[in-house]
Each structure stands twice: as structure tokens, then as C-alpha cells.
Amino acid sequence: DVKVTQSSRYLVKRTGEKVFLECVQDMDHENMFWYRQDPGLGLRLIYFSYDVKMKEKGDIPEGYSVSREKKERFSLILESASTNQTSMYLCASSLVNQETQYFGPGTRLLVL
Amino acid sequence: AQSVTQLDSHVSVSEGTPVLLRCNYSSSYSPSLFWYVQHPNKGLQLLLKYTSAATLVKGINGFEAEFKKSETSFHLTKPSAHMSDAAEYFCVVSAQAGGFKTIFGAGTRLFVKA
């Protein structure tokens, strides 16, 4: 079974702090994704990566950056957290040219 | 362009009665369609997917969905609801057009009454 893990289930940060969310997958998937999930809006893609050191902006990249130094690890960075970034963050992975995505359990981030 | 619309934000059923969660889509390409389920405080889990084979797709936990091209619909059904089915369900459309583009619906929360 594919396993996608996220470094924290719950996180509380202050406005202006730098925040790192980490995601690790154990199935050698090429593609990795970061989404945020807000009530009534479904999942919105922040960034995705199709290879090490490669990244593409999703639909809502503003205020976020990402890093992929190793194939199994994809990090989401909030350079200066703001209250409107309070949300559930979901990481996912998939094989190249395969559409089925496998999700981690999510990180619920609260920015005060 | 692609889009997906889940027609109900909330659905409430009694245990043992049928479940119908409605999804309409649009796509300029031959899409793949998915249903995912999310239980409280969990990630999304794949229920089933349609990828241009049989139009009636069976998934896990007794769920199935029928792809109807003429109606651009991909509704999710289950003959008899169980309490453990209470969750949020997402309809997803994906197509390859110079790279995969995946769009998630807004979600339908299913309540199951005893």
C-alpha cells in the first residue's frame, strides 16, 4: 500500500512566522502535490512537482513556496504566515502519467 | 476547459436506505472521473474511478457510479447506507492535455441517521 505521511496533524503558528509542512511518500512516485482544503471550496492546488527540484504553480500559489530535494519528500513553505492561510493542508502523490492520487492525513494549520 | 459540479452540499439519509450523490462535469477532452471519500480528520481515499472502460464502475464499500456521457454525469450510489458511510465525498475530473489537469468538486457531506 502507498503511504503518504505528513509531519504534523495540527499546527498553531503566529502571524509572520515561517512555517514548514513536510510530506513523505514511500512508493517512489514521481508526482507530488500540495492542496489546501476549505469548507465549500473543495481542494485547491497550491503547487505540484513532477521530479526532484522541479515544481509548477497550481491555482493558488501566492504566499507559498515549495522544495523538493529528494524524490520522496515535498515541503510546503509559508514564508510569512497570515491568518488567511489558516486551513487544512493535504499532500498527495501519484505515478507519472497516472491520475490516481494518494493522500496523506492532512495538517490542520491555525495562524493566530 | 474542465469543471465539476457537485449538485448537493449536504445529503441526509436513514441507515439502510439508498444513497445518491450527484456530480456533473465538463471537459474538452476524454476525462477520467473519480470519487474520493474523506472521513473526519483524515485524508482522501479513492472510492472508484472511471477511465473509459465499462461505464458502470464498482468501488469499495458497496459504492458504484455510472458514467453517462450524454448527461455529463457521474453520480455515486449505494443501495443501503451504513452509519460508517457518513463522510465527505469528492467528485474529481482529470484529463491529459499536455499534462494532467485535475479538478476537485466542492464536496458533498453525507449524513446517515440511525
PDB file of N, CA and C in Angstrom, chain A residues 18-66:
ATOM      1  N   LYS A  18       7.598  31.825   9.845  1.00  0.00           N
ATOM      2  CA  LYS A  18       7.878  30.954   8.698  1.00  0.00           C
ATOM      3  C   LYS A  18       7.444  29.549   9.088  1.00  0.00           C
ATOM      4  N   VAL A  19       6.684  28.915   8.209  1.00  0.00           N
ATOM      5  CA  VAL A  19       6.100  27.613   8.517  1.00  0.00           C
ATOM      6  C   VAL A  19       6.540  26.592   7.469  1.00  0.00           C
ATOM      7  N   PHE A  20       6.936  25.441   7.949  1.00  0.00           N
ATOM      8  CA  PHE A  20       7.325  24.337   7.061  1.00  0.00           C
ATOM      9  C   PHE A  20       6.353  23.181   7.263  1.00  0.00           C
ATOM     10  N   LEU A  21       5.771  22.709   6.171  1.00  0.00           N
ATOM     11  CA  LEU A  21       4.958  21.498   6.209  1.00  0.00           C
ATOM     12  C   LEU A  21       5.667  20.458   5.343  1.00  0.00           C
ATOM     13  N   GLU A  22       5.875  19.281   5.939  1.00  0.00           N
ATOM     14  CA  GLU A  22       6.633  18.261   5.212  1.00  0.00           C
ATOM     15  C   GLU A  22       5.746  17.075   4.850  1.00  0.00           C
ATOM     16  N   CYS A  23       6.054  16.480   3.716  1.00  0.00           N
ATOM     17  CA  CYS A  23       5.310  15.331   3.215  1.00  0.00           C
ATOM     18  C   CYS A  23       6.304  14.308   2.683  1.00  0.00           C
ATOM     19  N   VAL A  24       6.073  13.052   3.041  1.00  0.00           N
ATOM     20  CA  VAL A  24       6.945  11.971   2.592  1.00  0.00           C
ATOM     21  C   VAL A  24       6.090  10.840   2.045  1.00  0.00           C
ATOM     22  N   GLN A  25       6.466  10.323   0.875  1.00  0.00           N
ATOM     23  CA  GLN A  25       5.780   9.146   0.315  1.00  0.00           C
ATOM     24  C   GLN A  25       6.805   8.037   0.103  1.00  0.00           C
ATOM     25  N   ASP A  26       6.306   6.800   0.234  1.00  0.00           N
ATOM     26  CA  ASP A  26       7.234   5.666   0.256  1.00  0.00           C
ATOM     27  C   ASP A  26       7.103   4.764  -0.962  1.00  0.00           C
ATOM     28  N   MET A  27       6.454   5.253  -2.037  1.00  0.00           N
ATOM     29  CA  MET A  27       6.219   4.369  -3.183  1.00  0.00           C
ATOM     30  C   MET A  27       6.931   4.834  -4.441  1.00  0.00           C
ATOM     31  N   ASP A  28       7.949   5.663  -4.294  1.00  0.00           N
ATOM     32  CA  ASP A  28       8.756   6.059  -5.450  1.00  0.00           C
ATOM     33  C   ASP A  28       7.928   6.788  -6.521  1.00  0.00           C
ATOM     34  N   HIS A  29       6.912   7.519  -6.087  1.00  0.00           N
ATOM     35  CA  HIS A  29       6.086   8.266  -7.025  1.00  0.00           C
ATOM     36  C   HIS A  29       6.831   9.500  -7.540  1.00  0.00           C
ATOM     37  N   GLU A  30       6.648   9.768  -8.830  1.00  0.00           N
ATOM     38  CA  GLU A  30       7.296  10.944  -9.414  1.00  0.00           C
ATOM     39  C   GLU A  30       6.564  12.240  -9.046  1.00  0.00           C
ATOM     40  N   ASN A  31       5.236  12.173  -9.055  1.00  0.00           N
ATOM     41  CA  ASN A  31       4.441  13.389  -8.849  1.00  0.00           C
ATOM     42  C   ASN A  31       4.072  13.568  -7.389  1.00  0.00           C
ATOM     43  N   MET A  32       4.184  14.801  -6.929  1.00  0.00           N
ATOM     44  CA  MET A  32       3.705  15.142  -5.581  1.00  0.00           C
ATOM     45  C   MET A  32       2.981  16.469  -5.634  1.00  0.00           C
ATOM     46  N   PHE A  33       2.002  16.623  -4.744  1.00  0.00           N
ATOM     47  CA  PHE A  33       1.083  17.753  -4.797  1.00  0.00           C
ATOM     48  C   PHE A  33       0.854  18.318  -3.389  1.00  0.00           C
ATOM     49  N   TRP A  34       0.618  19.628  -3.334  1.00  0.00           N
ATOM     50  CA  TRP A  34       0.111  20.263  -2.119  1.00  0.00           C
ATOM     51  C   TRP A  34      -1.201  20.963  -2.440  1.00  0.00           C
ATOM     52  N   TYR A  35      -2.220  20.657  -1.614  1.00  0.00           N
ATOM     53  CA  TYR A  35      -3.532  21.272  -1.725  1.00  0.00           C
ATOM     54  C   TYR A  35      -3.875  21.951  -0.405  1.00  0.00           C
ATOM     55  N   ARG A  36      -4.759  22.938  -0.497  1.00  0.00           N
ATOM     56  CA  ARG A  36      -5.425  23.385   0.716  1.00  0.00           C
ATOM     57  C   ARG A  36      -6.915  23.128   0.561  1.00  0.00           C
ATOM     58  N   GLN A  37      -7.532  22.805   1.685  1.00  0.00           N
ATOM     59  CA  GLN A  37      -8.938  22.433   1.692  1.00  0.00           C
ATOM     60  C   GLN A  37      -9.683  23.363   2.619  1.00  0.00           C
ATOM     61  N   ASP A  38     -10.680  24.031   2.075  1.00  0.00           N
ATOM     62  CA  ASP A  38     -11.505  24.953   2.860  1.00  0.00           C
ATOM     63  C   ASP A  38     -12.969  24.593   2.645  1.00  0.00           C
ATOM     64  N   PRO A  39     -13.800  24.745   3.655  1.00  0.00           N
ATOM     65  CA  PRO A  39     -15.212  24.355   3.545  1.00  0.00           C
ATOM     66  C   PRO A  39     -15.892  25.018   2.358  1.00  0.00           C
ATOM     67  N   GLY A  40     -16.594  24.203   1.576  1.00  0.00           N
ATOM     68  CA  GLY A  40     -17.339  24.719   0.436  1.00  0.00           C
ATOM     69  C   GLY A  40     -16.512  24.999  -0.805  1.00  0.00           C
ATOM     70  N   LEU A  41     -15.200  24.854  -0.685  1.00  0.00           N
ATOM     71  CA  LEU A  41     -14.328  25.150  -1.831  1.00  0.00           C
ATOM     72  C   LEU A  41     -13.629  23.906  -2.368  1.00  0.00           C
ATOM     73  N   GLY A  42     -13.814  22.781  -1.731  1.00  0.00           N
ATOM     74  CA  GLY A  42     -13.123  21.574  -2.172  1.00  0.00           C
ATOM     75  C   GLY A  42     -11.630  21.707  -1.954  1.00  0.00           C
ATOM     76  N   LEU A  43     -10.852  21.048  -2.799  1.00  0.00           N
ATOM     77  CA  LEU A  43      -9.401  21.109  -2.723  1.00  0.00           C
ATOM     78  C   LEU A  43      -8.891  22.024  -3.819  1.00  0.00           C
ATOM     79  N   ARG A  44      -7.976  22.883  -3.464  1.00  0.00           N
ATOM     80  CA  ARG A  44      -7.358  23.777  -4.442  1.00  0.00           C
ATOM     81  C   ARG A  44      -5.852  23.518  -4.464  1.00  0.00           C
ATOM     82  N   LEU A  45      -5.329  23.392  -5.666  1.00  0.00           N
ATOM     83  CA  LEU A  45      -3.925  23.036  -5.840  1.00  0.00           C
ATOM     84  C   LEU A  45      -3.031  24.244  -5.620  1.00  0.00           C
ATOM     85  N   ILE A  46      -2.045  24.083  -4.740  1.00  0.00           N
ATOM     86  CA  ILE A  46      -1.099  25.167  -4.459  1.00  0.00           C
ATOM     87  C   ILE A  46       0.118  25.038  -5.381  1.00  0.00           C
ATOM     88  N   TYR A  47       0.773  23.905  -5.299  1.00  0.00           N
ATOM     89  CA  TYR A  47       1.948  23.600  -6.125  1.00  0.00           C
ATOM     90  C   TYR A  47       1.968  22.104  -6.392  1.00  0.00           C
ATOM     91  N   PHE A  48       2.628  21.723  -7.481  1.00  0.00           N
ATOM     92  CA  PHE A  48       2.950  20.319  -7.652  1.00  0.00           C
ATOM     93  C   PHE A  48       4.355  20.172  -8.209  1.00  0.00           C
ATOM     94  N   SER A  49       4.870  18.962  -8.100  1.00  0.00           N
ATOM     95  CA  SER A  49       6.231  18.668  -8.547  1.00  0.00           C
ATOM     96  C   SER A  49       6.200  17.343  -9.291  1.00  0.00           C
ATOM     97  N   TYR A  50       6.853  17.305 -10.455  1.00  0.00           N
ATOM     98  CA  TYR A  50       6.859  16.072 -11.243  1.00  0.00           C
ATOM     99  C   TYR A  50       8.232  15.400 -11.240  1.00  0.00           C
ATOM    100  N   ASP A  51       9.171  16.000 -10.515  1.00  0.00           N
ATOM    101  CA  ASP A  51      10.502  15.395 -10.415  1.00  0.00           C
ATOM    102  C   ASP A  51      11.281  16.164  -9.354  1.00  0.00           C
ATOM    103  N   VAL A  52      12.396  15.600  -8.956  1.00  0.00           N
ATOM    104  CA  VAL A  52      13.257  16.283  -7.987  1.00  0.00           C
ATOM    105  C   VAL A  52      13.662  17.647  -8.542  1.00  0.00           C
ATOM    106  N   LYS A  53      13.568  18.640  -7.685  1.00  0.00           N
ATOM    107  CA  LYS A  53      13.924  20.032  -7.991  1.00  0.00           C
ATOM    108  C   LYS A  53      13.022  20.677  -9.038  1.00  0.00           C
ATOM    109  N   MET A  54      11.975  19.998  -9.471  1.00  0.00           N
ATOM    110  CA  MET A  54      11.044  20.580 -10.431  1.00  0.00           C
ATOM    111  C   MET A  54       9.750  20.925  -9.714  1.00  0.00           C
ATOM    112  N   LYS A  55       9.159  22.056 -10.091  1.00  0.00           N
ATOM    113  CA  LYS A  55       7.909  22.471  -9.468  1.00  0.00           C
ATOM    114  C   LYS A  55       7.098  23.280 -10.463  1.00  0.00           C
ATOM    115  N   GLU A  56       5.799  23.227 -10.258  1.00  0.00           N
ATOM    116  CA  GLU A  56       4.886  24.012 -11.091  1.00  0.00           C
ATOM    117  C   GLU A  56       3.864  24.666 -10.174  1.00  0.00           C
ATOM    118  N   LYS A  57       3.505  25.890 -10.480  1.00  0.00           N
ATOM    119  CA  LYS A  57       2.464  26.561  -9.712  1.00  0.00           C
ATOM    120  C   LYS A  57       1.102  25.938 -10.006  1.00  0.00           C
ATOM    121  N   GLY A  58       0.320  25.859  -8.958  1.00  0.00           N
ATOM    122  CA  GLY A  58      -1.054  25.420  -9.119  1.00  0.00           C
ATOM    123  C   GLY A  58      -1.973  26.616  -9.265  1.00  0.00           C
ATOM    124  N   ASP A  59      -3.153  26.495  -8.705  1.00  0.00           N
ATOM    125  CA  ASP A  59      -4.155  27.539  -8.868  1.00  0.00           C
ATOM    126  C   ASP A  59      -4.017  28.679  -7.857  1.00  0.00           C
ATOM    127  N   ILE A  60      -3.421  28.400  -6.699  1.00  0.00           N
ATOM    128  CA  ILE A  60      -3.323  29.423  -5.644  1.00  0.00           C
ATOM    129  C   ILE A  60      -1.935  29.434  -5.018  1.00  0.00           C
ATOM    130  N   PRO A  61      -0.874  29.741  -5.773  1.00  0.00           N
ATOM    131  CA  PRO A  61       0.484  29.681  -5.227  1.00  0.00           C
ATOM    132  C   PRO A  61       0.907  30.874  -4.375  1.00  0.00           C
ATOM    133  N   GLU A  62       0.136  31.943  -4.417  1.00  0.00           N
ATOM    134  CA  GLU A  62       0.576  33.177  -3.744  1.00  0.00           C
ATOM    135  C   GLU A  62       0.725  32.964  -2.241  1.00  0.00           C
ATOM    136  N   GLY A  63       1.890  33.382  -1.723  1.00  0.00           N
ATOM    137  CA  GLY A  63       2.153  33.252  -0.294  1.00  0.00           C
ATOM    138  C   GLY A  63       2.796  31.939   0.102  1.00  0.00           C
ATOM    139  N   TYR A  64       3.022  31.069  -0.899  1.00  0.00           N
ATOM    140  CA  TYR A  64       3.601  29.750  -0.647  1.00  0.00           C
ATOM    141  C   TYR A  64       4.823  29.525  -1.536  1.00  0.00           C
ATOM    142  N   SER A  65       5.711  28.676  -1.076  1.00  0.00           N
ATOM    143  CA  SER A  65       6.768  28.145  -1.923  1.00  0.00           C
ATOM    144  C   SER A  65       6.938  26.673  -1.573  1.00  0.00           C
ATOM    145  N   VAL A  66       7.700  25.948  -2.402  1.00  0.00           N
ATOM    146  CA  VAL A  66       7.879  24.523  -2.172  1.00  0.00           C
ATOM    147  C   VAL A  66       9.336  24.156  -2.415  1.00  0.00           C
TER     148      VAL A  66
END
